[in-house]
PDB file of C-alpha atoms in Angstrom:
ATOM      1  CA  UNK T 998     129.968 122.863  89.123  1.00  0.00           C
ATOM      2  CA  UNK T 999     130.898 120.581  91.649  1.00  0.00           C
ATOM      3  CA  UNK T1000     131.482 116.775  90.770  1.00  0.00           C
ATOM      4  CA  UNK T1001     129.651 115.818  94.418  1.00  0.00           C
ATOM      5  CA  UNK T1002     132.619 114.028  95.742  1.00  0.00           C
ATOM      6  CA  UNK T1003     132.981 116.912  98.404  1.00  0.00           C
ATOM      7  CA  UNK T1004     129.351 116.908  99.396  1.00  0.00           C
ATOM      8  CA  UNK T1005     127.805 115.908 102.783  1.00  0.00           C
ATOM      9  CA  UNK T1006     124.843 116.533 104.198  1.00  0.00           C
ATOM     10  CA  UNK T1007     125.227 117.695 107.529  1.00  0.00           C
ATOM     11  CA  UNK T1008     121.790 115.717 108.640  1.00  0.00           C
ATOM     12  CA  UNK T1009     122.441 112.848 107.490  1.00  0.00           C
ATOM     13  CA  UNK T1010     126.040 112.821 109.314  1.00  0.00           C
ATOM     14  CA  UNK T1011     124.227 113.963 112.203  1.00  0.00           C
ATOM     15  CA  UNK T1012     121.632 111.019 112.572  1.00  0.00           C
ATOM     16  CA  UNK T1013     124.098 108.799 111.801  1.00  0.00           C
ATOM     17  CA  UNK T1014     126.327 109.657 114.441  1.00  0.00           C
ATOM     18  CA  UNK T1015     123.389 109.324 116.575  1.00  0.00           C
ATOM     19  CA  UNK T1016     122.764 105.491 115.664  1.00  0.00           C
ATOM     20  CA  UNK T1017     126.775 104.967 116.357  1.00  0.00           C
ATOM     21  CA  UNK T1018     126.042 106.325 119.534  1.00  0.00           C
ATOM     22  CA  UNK T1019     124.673 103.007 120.084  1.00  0.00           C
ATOM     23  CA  UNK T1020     126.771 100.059 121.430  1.00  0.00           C
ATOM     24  CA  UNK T1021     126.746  96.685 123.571  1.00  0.00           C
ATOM     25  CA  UNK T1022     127.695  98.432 126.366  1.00  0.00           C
ATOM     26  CA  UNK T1023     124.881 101.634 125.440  1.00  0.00           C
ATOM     27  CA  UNK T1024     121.518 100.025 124.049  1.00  0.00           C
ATOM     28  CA  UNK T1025     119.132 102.735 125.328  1.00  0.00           C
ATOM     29  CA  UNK T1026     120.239 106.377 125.693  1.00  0.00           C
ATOM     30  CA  UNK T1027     118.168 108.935 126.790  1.00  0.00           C
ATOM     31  CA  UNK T1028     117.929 112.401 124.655  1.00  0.00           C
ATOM     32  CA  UNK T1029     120.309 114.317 126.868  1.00  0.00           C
ATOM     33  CA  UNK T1030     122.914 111.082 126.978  1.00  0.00           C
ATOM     34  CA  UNK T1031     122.752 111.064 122.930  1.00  0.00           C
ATOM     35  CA  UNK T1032     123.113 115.103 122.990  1.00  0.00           C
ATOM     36  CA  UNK T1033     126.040 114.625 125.112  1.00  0.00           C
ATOM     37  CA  UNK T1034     127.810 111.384 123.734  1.00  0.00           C
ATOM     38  CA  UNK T1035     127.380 113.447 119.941  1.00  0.00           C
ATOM     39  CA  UNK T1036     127.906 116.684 120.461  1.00  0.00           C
ATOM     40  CA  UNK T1037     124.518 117.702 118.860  1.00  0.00           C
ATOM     41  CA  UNK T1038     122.270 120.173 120.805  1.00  0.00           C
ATOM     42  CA  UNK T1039     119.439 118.191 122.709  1.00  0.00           C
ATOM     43  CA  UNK T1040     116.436 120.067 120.182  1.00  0.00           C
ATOM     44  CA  UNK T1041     118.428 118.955 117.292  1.00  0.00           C
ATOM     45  CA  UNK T1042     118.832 115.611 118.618  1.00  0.00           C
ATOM     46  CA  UNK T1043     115.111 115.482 119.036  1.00  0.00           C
ATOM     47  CA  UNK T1044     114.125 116.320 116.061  1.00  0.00           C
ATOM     48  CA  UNK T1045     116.620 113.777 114.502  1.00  0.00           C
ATOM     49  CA  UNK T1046     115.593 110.952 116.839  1.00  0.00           C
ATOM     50  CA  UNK T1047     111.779 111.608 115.601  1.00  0.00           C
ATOM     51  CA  UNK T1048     112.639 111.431 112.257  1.00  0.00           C
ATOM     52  CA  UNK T1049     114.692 108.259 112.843  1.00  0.00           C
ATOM     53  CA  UNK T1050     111.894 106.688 115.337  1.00  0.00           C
ATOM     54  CA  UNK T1051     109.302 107.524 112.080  1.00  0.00           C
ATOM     55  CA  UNK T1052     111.419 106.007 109.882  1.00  0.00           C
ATOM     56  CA  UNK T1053     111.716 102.605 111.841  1.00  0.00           C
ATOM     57  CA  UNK T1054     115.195 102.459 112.780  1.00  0.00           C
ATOM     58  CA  UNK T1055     114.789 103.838 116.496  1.00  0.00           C
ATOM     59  CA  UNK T1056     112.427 102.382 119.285  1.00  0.00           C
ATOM     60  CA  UNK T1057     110.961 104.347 122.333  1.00  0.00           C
ATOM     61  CA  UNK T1058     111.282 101.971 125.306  1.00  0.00           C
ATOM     62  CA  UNK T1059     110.743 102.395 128.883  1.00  0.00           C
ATOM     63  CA  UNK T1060     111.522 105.671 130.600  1.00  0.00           C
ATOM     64  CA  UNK T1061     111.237 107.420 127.229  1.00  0.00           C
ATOM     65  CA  UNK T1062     114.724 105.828 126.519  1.00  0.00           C
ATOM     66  CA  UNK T1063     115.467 105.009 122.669  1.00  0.00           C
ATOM     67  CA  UNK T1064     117.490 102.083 121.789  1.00  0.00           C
ATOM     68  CA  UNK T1065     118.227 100.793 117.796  1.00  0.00           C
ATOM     69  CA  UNK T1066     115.451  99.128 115.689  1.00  0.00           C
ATOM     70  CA  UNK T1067     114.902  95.570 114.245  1.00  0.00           C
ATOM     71  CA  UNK T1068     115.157  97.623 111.280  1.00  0.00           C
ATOM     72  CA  UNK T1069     118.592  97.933 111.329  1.00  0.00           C
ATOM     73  CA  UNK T1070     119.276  94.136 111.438  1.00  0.00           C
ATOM     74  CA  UNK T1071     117.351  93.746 107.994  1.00  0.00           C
ATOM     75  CA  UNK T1072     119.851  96.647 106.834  1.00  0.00           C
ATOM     76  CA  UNK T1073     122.995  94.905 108.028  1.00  0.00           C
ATOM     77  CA  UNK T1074     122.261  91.460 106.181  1.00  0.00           C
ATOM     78  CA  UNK T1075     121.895  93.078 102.698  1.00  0.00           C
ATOM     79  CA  UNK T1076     125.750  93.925 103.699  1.00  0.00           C
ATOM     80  CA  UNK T1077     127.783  91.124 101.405  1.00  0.00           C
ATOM     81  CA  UNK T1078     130.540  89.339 103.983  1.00  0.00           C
TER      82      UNK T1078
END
């Protein structure tokens, strides 16, 4: 039996490489510029992007673009300096 140190799930790698897709210069990508800038297929990337808009840390904003979540900044300050 494995000891887990090995393990990664491939989905969560995926939708996190979706939020680092993210940057000052980036803060709304469309589905097709997130497919591209990650390498994931575009129906993938959908279905990741739904799961992360549901879960609050993605917002849908004008011309169905999707930009990071307030969410995210209540994540960041339980990070200790």
């Amino acid at each position: 039996m494995s000891d887990g140190s090995n393990v990664m799930i491939r989905s969560v790698i995926r939708a996190l490489s979706i939020l680092e897709a993210f940057d000052h210069d980036r803060q709304s990508l469309s589905l097709a510029e997130l497919s591209r800038l990650t390498g994931i297929a575009k129906a993938t990337v959908f279905r990741l992007v739904t799961t992360l808009e549901s879960a609050g840390y993605l917002l849908r904003v004008e011309n169905n673009r999707l930009c990071l979540a307030p969410k995210l900044t209540s994540v960041a300050a339980a990070v200790r300096s």
